Coordinates of C-alpha atoms and ligand atoms in Angstrom, one line a residue:
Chain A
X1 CA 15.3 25.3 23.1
X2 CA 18.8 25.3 21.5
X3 CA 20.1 27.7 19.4
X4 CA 23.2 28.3 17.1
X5 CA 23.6 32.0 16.6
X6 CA 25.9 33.7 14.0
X7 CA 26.7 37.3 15.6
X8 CA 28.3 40.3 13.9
X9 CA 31.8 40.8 16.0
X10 CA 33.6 44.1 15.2
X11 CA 36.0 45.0 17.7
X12 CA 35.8 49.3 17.1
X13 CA 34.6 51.1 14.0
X14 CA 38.6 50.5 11.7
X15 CA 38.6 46.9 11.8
X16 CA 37.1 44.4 10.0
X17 CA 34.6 42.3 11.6
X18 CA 33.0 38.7 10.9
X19 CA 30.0 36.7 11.7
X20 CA 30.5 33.9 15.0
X21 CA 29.0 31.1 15.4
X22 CA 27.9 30.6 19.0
X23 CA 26.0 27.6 20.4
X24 CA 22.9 28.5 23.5
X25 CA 21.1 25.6 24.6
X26 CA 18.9 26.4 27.3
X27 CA 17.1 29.1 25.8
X28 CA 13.2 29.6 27.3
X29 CA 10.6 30.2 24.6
X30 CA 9.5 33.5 26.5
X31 CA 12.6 34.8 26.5
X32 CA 13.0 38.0 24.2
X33 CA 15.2 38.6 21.9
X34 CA 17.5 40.5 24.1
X35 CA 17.1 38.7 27.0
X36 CA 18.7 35.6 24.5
X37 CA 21.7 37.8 23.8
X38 CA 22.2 38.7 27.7
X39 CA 21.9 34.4 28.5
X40 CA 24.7 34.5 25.5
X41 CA 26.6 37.4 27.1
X42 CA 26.5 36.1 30.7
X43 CA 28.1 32.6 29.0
X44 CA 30.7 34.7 27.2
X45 CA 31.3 36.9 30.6
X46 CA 32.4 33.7 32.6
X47 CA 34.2 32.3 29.4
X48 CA 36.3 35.1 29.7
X49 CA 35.3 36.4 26.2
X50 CA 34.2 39.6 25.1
X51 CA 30.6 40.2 25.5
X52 CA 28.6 40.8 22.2
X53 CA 27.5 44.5 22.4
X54 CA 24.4 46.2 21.4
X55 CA 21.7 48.7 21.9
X56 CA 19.1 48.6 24.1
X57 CA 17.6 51.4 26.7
X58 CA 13.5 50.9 27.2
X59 CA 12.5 47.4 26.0
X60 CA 9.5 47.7 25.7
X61 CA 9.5 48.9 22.3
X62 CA 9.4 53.0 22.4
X63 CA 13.0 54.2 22.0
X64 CA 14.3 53.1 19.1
X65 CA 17.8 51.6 20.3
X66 CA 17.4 48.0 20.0
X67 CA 18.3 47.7 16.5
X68 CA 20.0 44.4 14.8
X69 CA 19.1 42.7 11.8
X70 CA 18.0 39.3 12.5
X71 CA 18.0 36.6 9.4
X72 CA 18.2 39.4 7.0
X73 CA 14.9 41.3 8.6
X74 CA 15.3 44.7 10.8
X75 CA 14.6 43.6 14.4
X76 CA 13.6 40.4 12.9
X77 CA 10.8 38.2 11.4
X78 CA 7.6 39.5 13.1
X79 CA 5.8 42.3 11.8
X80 CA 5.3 45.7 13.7
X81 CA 7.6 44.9 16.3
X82 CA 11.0 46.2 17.9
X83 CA 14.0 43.3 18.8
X84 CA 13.2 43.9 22.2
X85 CA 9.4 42.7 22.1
X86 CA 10.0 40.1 20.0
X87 CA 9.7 36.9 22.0
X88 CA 11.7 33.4 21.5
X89 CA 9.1 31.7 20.7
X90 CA 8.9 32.8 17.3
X91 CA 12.3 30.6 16.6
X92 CA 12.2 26.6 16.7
X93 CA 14.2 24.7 18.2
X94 CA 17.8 23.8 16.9
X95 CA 17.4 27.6 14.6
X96 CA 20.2 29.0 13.5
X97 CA 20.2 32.9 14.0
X98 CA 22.4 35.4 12.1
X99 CA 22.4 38.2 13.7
X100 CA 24.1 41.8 12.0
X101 CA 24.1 45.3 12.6
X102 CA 21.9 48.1 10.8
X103 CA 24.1 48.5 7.3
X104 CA 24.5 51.8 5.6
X105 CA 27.3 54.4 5.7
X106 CA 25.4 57.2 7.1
X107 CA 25.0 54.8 10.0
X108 CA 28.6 53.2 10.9
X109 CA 29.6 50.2 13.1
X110 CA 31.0 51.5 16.4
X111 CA 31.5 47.7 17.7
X112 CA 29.7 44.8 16.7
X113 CA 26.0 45.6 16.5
X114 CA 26.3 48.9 17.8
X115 CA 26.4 51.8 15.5
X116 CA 26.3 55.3 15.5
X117 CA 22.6 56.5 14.2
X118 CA 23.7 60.3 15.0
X119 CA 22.5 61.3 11.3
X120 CA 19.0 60.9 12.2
X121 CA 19.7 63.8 14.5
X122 CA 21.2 65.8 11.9
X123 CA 18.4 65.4 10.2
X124 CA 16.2 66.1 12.6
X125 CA 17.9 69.5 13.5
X126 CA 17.6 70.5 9.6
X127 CA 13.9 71.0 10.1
X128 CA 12.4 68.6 12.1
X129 CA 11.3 71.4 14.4
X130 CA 8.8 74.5 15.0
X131 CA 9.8 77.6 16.4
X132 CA 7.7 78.5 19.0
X133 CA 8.3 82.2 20.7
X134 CA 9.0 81.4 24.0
X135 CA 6.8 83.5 26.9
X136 CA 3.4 82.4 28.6
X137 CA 2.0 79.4 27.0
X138 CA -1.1 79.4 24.6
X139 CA -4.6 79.0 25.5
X140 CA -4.5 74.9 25.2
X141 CA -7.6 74.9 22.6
X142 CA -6.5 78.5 21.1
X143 CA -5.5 76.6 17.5
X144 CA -8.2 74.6 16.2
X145 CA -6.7 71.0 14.7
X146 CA -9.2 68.6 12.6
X147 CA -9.7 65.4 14.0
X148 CA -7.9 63.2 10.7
X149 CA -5.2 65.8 10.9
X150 CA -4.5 65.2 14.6
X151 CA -4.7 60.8 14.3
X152 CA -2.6 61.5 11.0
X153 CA -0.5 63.3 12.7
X154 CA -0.2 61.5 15.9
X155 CA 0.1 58.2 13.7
X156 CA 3.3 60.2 12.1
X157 CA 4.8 61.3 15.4
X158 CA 4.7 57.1 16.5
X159 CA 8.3 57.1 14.5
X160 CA 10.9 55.8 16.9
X161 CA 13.9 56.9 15.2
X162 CA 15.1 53.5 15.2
X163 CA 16.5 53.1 11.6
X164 CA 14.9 49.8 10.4
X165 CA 13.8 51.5 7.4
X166 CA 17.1 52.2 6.3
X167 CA 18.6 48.8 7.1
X168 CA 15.9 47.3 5.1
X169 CA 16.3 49.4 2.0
X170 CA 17.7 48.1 -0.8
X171 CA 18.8 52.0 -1.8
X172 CA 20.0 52.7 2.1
X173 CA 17.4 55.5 2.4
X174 CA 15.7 57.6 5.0
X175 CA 12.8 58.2 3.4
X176 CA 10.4 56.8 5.7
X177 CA 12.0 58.4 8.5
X178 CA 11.7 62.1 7.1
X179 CA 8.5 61.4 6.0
X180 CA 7.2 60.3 9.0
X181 CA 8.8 63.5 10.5
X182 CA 7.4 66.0 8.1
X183 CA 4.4 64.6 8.0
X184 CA 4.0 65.0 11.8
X185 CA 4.5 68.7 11.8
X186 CA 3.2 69.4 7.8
X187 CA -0.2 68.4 9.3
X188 CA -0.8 70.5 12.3
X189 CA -1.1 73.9 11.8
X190 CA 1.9 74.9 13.9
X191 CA 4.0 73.5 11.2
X192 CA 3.1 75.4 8.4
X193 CA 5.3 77.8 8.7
X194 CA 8.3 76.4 8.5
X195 CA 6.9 73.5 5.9
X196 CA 8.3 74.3 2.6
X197 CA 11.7 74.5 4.0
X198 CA 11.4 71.9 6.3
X199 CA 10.9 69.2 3.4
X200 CA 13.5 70.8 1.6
X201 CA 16.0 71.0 4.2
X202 CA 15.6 67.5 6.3
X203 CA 15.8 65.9 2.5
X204 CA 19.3 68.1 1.3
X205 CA 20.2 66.6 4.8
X206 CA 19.6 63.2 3.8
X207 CA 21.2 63.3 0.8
X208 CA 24.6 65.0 2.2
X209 CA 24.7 62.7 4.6
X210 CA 24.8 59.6 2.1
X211 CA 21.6 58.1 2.6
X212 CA 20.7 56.7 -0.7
X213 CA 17.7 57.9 -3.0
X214 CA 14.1 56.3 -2.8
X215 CA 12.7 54.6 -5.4
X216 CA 9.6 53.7 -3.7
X217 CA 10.6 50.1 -3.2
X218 CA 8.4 49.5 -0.3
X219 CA 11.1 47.1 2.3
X220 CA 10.9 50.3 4.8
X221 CA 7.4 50.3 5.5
X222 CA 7.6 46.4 5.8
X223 CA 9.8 46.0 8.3
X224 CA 9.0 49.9 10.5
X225 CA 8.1 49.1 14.3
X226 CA 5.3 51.5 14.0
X227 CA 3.6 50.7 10.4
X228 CA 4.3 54.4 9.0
X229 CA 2.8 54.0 5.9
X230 CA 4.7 54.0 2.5
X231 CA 2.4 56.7 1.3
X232 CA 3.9 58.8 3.3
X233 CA 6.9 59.5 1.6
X234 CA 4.4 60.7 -1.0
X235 CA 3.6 63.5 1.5
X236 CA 7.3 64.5 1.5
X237 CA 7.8 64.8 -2.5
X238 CA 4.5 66.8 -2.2
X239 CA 5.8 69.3 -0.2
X240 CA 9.9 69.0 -1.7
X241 CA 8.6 69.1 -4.9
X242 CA 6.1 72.3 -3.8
X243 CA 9.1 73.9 -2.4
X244 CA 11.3 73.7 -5.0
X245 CA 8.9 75.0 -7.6
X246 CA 8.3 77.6 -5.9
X247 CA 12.2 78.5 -4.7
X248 CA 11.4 78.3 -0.9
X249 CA 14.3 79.1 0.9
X250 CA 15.5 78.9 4.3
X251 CA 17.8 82.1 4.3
Chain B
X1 CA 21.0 76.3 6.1
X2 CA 21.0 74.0 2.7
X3 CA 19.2 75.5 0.3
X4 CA 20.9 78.5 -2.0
X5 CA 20.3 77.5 -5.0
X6 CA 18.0 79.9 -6.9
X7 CA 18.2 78.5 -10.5
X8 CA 15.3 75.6 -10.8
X9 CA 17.1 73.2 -12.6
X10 CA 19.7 72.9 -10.2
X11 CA 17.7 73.0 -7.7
X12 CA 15.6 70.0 -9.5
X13 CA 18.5 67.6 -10.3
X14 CA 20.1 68.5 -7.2
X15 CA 17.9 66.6 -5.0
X16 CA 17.5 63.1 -4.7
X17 CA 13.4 63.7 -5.1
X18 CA 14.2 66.1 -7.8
X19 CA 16.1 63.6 -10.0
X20 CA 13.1 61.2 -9.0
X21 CA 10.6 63.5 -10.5
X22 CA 12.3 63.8 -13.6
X23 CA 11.7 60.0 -13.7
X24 CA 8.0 60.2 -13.1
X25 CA 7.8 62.8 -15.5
X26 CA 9.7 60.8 -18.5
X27 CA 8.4 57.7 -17.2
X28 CA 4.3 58.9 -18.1
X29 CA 6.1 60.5 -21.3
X30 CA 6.8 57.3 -22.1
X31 CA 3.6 55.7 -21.0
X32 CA 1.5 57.5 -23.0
X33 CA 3.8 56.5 -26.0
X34 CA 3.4 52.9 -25.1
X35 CA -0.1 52.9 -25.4
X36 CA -0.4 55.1 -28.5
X37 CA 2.1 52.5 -29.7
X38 CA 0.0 49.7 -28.4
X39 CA -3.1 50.4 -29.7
X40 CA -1.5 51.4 -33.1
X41 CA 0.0 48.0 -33.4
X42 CA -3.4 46.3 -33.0
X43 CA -4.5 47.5 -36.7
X44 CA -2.1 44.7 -38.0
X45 CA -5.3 42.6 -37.5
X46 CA -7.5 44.3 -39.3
X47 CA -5.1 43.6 -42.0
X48 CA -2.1 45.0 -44.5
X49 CA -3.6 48.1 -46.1
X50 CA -4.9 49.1 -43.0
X51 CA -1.8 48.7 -41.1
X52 CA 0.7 50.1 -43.9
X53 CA -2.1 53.0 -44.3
X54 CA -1.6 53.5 -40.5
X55 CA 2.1 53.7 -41.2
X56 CA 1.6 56.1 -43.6
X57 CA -0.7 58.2 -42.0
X58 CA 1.4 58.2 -39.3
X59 CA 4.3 60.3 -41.5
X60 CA 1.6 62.6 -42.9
X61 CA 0.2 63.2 -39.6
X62 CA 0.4 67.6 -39.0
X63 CA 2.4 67.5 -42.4
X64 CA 0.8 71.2 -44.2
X65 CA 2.7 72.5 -40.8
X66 CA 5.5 70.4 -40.2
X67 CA 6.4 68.8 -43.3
X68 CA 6.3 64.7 -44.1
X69 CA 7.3 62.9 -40.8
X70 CA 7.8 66.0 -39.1
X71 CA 5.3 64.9 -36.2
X72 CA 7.0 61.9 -35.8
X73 CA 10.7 63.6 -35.2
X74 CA 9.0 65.7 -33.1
X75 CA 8.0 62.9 -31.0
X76 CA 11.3 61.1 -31.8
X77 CA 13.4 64.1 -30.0
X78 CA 11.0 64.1 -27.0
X79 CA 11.5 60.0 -26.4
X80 CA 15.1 60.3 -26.8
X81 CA 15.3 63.7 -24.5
X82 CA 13.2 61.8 -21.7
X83 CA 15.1 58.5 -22.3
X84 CA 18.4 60.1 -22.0
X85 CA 17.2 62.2 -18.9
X86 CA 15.5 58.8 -17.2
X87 CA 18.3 56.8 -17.5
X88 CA 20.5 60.1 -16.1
X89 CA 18.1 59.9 -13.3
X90 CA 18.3 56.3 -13.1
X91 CA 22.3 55.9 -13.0
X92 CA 22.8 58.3 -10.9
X93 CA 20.5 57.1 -7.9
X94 CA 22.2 53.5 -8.8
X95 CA 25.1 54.9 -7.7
X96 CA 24.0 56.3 -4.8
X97 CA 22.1 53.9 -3.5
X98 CA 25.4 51.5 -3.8
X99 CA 27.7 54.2 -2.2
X100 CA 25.4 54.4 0.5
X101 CA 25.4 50.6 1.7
X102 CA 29.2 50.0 1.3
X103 CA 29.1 46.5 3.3
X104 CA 26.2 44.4 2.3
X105 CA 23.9 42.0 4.7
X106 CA 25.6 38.1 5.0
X107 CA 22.5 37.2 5.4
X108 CA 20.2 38.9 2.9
X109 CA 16.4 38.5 2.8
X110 CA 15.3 41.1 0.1
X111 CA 11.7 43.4 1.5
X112 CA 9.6 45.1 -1.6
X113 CA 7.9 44.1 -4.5
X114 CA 9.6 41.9 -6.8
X115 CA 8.6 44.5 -9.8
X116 CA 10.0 47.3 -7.1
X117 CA 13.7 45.4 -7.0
X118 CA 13.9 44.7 -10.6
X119 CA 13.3 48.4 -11.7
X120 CA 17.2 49.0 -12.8
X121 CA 18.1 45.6 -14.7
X122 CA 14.3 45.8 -16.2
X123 CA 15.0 49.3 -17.2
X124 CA 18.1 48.2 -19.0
X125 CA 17.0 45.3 -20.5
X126 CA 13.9 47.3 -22.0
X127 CA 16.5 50.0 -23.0
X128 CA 18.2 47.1 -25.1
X129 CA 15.2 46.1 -26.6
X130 CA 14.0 49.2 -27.9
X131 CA 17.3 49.4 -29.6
X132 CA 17.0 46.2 -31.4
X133 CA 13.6 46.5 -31.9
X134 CA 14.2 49.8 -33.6
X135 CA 17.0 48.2 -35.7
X136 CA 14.5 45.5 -36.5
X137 CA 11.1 47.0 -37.3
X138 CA 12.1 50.8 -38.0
X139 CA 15.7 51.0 -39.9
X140 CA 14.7 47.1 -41.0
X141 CA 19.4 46.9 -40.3
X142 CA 18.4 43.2 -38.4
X143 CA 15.7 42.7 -40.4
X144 CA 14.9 39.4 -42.8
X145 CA 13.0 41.6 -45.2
X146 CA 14.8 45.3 -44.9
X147 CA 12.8 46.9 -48.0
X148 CA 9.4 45.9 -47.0
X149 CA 6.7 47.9 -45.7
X150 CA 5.8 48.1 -42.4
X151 CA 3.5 44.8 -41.7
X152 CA 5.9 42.3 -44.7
X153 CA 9.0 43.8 -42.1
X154 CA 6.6 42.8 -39.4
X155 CA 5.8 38.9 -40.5
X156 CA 9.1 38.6 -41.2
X157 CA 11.0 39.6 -37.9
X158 CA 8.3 37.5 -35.8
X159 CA 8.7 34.2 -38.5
X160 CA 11.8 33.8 -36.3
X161 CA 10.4 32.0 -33.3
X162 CA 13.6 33.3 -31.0
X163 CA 12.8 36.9 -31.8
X164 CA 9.3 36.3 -31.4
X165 CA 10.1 34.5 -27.8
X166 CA 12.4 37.6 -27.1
X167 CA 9.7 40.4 -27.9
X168 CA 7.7 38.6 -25.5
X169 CA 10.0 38.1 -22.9
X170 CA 10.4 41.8 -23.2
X171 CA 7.2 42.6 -22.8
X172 CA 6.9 40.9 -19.5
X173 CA 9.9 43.3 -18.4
X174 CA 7.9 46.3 -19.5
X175 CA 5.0 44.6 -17.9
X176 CA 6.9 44.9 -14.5
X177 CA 8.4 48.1 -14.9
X178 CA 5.0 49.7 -15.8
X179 CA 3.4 47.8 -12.6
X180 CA 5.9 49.4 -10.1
X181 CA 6.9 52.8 -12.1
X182 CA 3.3 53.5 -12.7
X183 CA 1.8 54.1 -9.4
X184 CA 5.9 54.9 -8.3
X185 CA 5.3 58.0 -10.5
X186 CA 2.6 59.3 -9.0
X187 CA 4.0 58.5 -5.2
X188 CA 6.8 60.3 -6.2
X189 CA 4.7 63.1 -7.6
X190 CA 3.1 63.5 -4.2
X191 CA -0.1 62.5 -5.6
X192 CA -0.6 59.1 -3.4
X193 CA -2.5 58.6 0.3
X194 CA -2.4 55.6 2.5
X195 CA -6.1 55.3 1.7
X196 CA -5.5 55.4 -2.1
X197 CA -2.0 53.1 -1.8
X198 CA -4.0 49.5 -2.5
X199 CA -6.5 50.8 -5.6
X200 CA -3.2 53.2 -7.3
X201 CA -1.1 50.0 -7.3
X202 CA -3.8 47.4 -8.4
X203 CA -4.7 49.9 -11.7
X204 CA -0.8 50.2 -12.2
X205 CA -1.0 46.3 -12.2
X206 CA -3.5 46.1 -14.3
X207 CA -2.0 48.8 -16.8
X208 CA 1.1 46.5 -16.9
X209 CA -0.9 43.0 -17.8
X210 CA -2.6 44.8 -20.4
X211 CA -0.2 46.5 -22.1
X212 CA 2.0 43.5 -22.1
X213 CA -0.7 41.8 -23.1
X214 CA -2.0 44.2 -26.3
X215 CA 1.6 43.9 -27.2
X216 CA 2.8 40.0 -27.0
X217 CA -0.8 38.9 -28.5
X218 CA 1.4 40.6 -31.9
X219 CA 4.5 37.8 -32.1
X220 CA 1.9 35.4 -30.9
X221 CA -0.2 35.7 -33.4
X222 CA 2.6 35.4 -36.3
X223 CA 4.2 31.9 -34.2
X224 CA 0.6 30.5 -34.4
X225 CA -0.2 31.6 -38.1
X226 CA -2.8 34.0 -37.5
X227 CA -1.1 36.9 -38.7
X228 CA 0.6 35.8 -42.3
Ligands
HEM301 C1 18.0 52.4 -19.6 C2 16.7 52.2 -19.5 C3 15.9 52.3 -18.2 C4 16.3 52.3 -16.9 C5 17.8 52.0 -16.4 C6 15.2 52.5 -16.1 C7 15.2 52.5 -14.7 C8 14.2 53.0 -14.0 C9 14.3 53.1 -12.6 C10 15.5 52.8 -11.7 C11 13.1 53.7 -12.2 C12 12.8 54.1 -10.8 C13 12.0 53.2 -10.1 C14 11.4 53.9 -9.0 O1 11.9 54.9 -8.5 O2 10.3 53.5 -8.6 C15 12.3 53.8 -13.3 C16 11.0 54.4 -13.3 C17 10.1 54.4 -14.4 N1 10.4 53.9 -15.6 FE1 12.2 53.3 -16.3 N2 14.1 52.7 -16.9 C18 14.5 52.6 -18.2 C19 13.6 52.6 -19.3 C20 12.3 52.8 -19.3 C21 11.4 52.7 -20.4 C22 11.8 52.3 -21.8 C23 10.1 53.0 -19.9 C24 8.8 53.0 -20.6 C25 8.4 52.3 -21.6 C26 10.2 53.3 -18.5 C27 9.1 53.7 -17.7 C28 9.3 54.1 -16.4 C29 8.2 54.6 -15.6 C30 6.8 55.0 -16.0 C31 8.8 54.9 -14.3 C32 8.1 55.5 -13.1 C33 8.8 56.8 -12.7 C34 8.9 56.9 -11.2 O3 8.9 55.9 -10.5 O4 8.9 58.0 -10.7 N3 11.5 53.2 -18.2 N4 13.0 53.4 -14.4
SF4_302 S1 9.9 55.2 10.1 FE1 9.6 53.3 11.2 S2 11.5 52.1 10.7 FE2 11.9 54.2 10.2 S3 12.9 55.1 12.0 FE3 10.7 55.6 12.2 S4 9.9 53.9 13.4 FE4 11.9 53.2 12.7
FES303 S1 15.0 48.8 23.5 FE1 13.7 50.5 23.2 S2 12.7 50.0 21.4 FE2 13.8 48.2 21.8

């Protein structure tokens, strides 16, 4: 099939960049998404033109890496998938494609789509732990977990870290991400130590870093890889809103 | 680590879910005004007497304790408290939400409920019609018959087919707001499950339809004679 692709171009992270148009026209329908950008990026190669650059590590949809936003969608227009599993043949021939990077400022453009998604780590390291004592390990069945709680919780931990919620939301927001995080660890009972301040601290987080504030608009759990429910984020204010009653502290 | 602050109000409108709360919170305050209001209203058709009575009633209401009208100041100061705090809340996650997307998509294909992405503009433009409807139907300042009582002020405003049109325009925002913010409050609350997601937001639907509804059936009724 042919294809007419508008790609973000950003040389480094202090100049300006703009969309290019680019023309493919041998593109195979079971092609992935990526494997379009490498055709377009062997082209450039031997053009002598600088390669468009973006993320990608597993492909097959576990690592979070391969993010873009294609036509205005986060990894594009089908549902519960990453960039790098979705396939060609959900374009039509003679398509044109815009192609863009993940937009907020907690998450800046290195160089075209590239950008740097090291707040989710910050986050991450506010709370998105448990302290374990370190020694022998624990009899394997020696803490009893309910069967909802672990699915729940497994379901939680399916978060790839790769950002789409934030792209997608209108306010810029992390929500979904945290969420999915503390409700991972809020439901098993080796979290609930540490899950007041976990809430309280991954969300301060959040906010210092710039992400912008939910308002429950819904465009993260639309476009997420994974299908992490919206209500989730109810599960966060739950436990923030617990923890701030009560003055939890971290200290 | 983050979190110092031992005073809770601080604490509260120092975090984005904080400031979110106090949205929910004001947000039911002023549900539960809108359909007190709502079903009030409806005595216009069981006629004048009974809706001036209402009126009345309405300043008399608690008076051996509070005095005449002192109810209704009371409740005056608490809408005005919570509007004043909402819109707080509301203008300053605005701002945050547009400081933290600085360049926009080129290509933008808006996710979320339509009611969801309309919150802010709805919220404003219901904000502007509870001022002119105040100026209209309580202080009677915009009003075609300013010393009337409460259902000749009534007749009067709605005999104007473009206010009429505009009361019911508004009501369609509220409508929208109430259908998102509804089952948004309680979300934000922590009260919502992925199991209870689908039934939360159909009943805030349906709250919306039917208060909009219980409202616009008013001007409607004047346009088309059945209310004189
Ligand atoms: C200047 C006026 C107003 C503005 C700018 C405004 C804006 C907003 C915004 C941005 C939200 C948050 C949406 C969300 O987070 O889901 C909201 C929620 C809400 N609003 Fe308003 N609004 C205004 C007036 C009103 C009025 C007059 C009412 C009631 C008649 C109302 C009822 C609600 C309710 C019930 C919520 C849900 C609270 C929540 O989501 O936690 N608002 N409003
Ligand atoms: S919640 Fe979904 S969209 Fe957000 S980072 Fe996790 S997997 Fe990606
Ligand atoms: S490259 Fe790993 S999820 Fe797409």
């Amino acid at each position: 099939m042919k294809l007419t692709l508008r790609v973000w171009r950003q040389k480094n992270a202090d100049t300006k960049g703009k969309m290019v148009k680019y023309h493919l026209d041998d593109v195979d329908e079971d092609m992935s998404f990526l494997e379009m950008l490498d055709v377009l990026n062997e082209k450039l190669t031997l053009d002598d033109e600088d390669p468009v650059s973006f993320d990608h590590d597993c492909r097959e949809g576990i690592c979070g890496s391969c993010a873009m936003v294609i036509n205005g969608v986060p990894h594009g227009p089908q549902k519960n998938t990453t960039t790098c599993q979705l396939h060609m043949r959900h374009f039509s021939d003679g398509d044109t494609i815009d192609v863009e990077p993940w937009r907020a400022r907690a998450f800046p453009v290195i160089k075209d789509l590239v950008t740097d998604r090291s707040a989710f780590d910050q986050i991450i390291q506010s709370g998105g732990y448990v302290s374990v004592n370190t020694g022998s390990a624990p009899d394997a069945h020696a803490t009893p977990v309910d069967k909802v709680s672990a699915d729940d919780a497994f379901d939680a931990a399916t978060c790839i870290g790769c950002g789409a919620c934030v792209a997608a939301c209108p306010n810029g927001s992390s929500m979904l991400f945290t969420a999915a995080k503390v409700t991972h660890l809020g439901l098993l009972p080796q979290g609930q130590p540490e899950r007041a301040t976990r809430a309280i601290n991954m969300l301060a987080k959040q906010d210092e870093l710039d992400f912008g504030g939910c308002t429950n608009v819904g465009a993260c759990a639309e476009v997420c890889p994974k299908g992490i429910p919206l209500a989730s984020i109810s599960r966060l204010n739950h436990d923030v809103l617990g923890a701030t009653l009560s003055g939890a502290r971290a200290d | 680590m983050v979190l110092t602050q031992r005073n809770i109000v601080t604490r509260t409108w120092g975090s984005s879910v904080g400031k979110k709360s106090v949205m929910a919170v004001t947000g039911v305050i002023f549900l539960l005004f809108v359909i007190t209001h709502m079903i009030g209203n409806l005595k216009i058709f069981f006629g004048q007497e009974t809706f001036d009575a209402y009126s009345e009633h309405l300043r008399t209401l608690g008076a051996e304790i509070f005095g005449y009208g002192g109810v209704l100041w009371i409740i005056r100061v608490v809408l005005i408290a919570s509007v004043l705090l909402h819109m707080a809340a509301a203008f300053s996650l605005w701002y945050r939400a547009k400081r933290a997307r600085p360049v926009g998509y080129q290509h933008r294909s808006p996710q979320g409920s339509y009611a969801a992405r309309t919150m802010r503009w709805g919220g404003v433009i219901i904000l502007l019609f509870v001022i002119w409807h105040i100026l209209d139907l309580t202080t009677g300042t915009v009003n075609p018959d300013p010393a009337g009582g409460a259902y000749e002020k009534l007749v009067a405003s709605f005999d104007r087919p473009v206010v009429a049109i505009f009361y019911i325009v508004a009501m369609v925002a509220l409508s929208f707001h109430i259908s998102h913010g509804l089952w948004s409050a309680v979300q934000t609350l922590g009260g919502n499950s992925a199991v209870r997601q689908h039934s939360l937001k159909a009943f805030s639907v349906t709250v919306g339809v039917v208060i909009a509804v219980g409202f616009a059936i008013i001007p409607l009724s004047v346009m088309f004679g059945l209310v004189r």
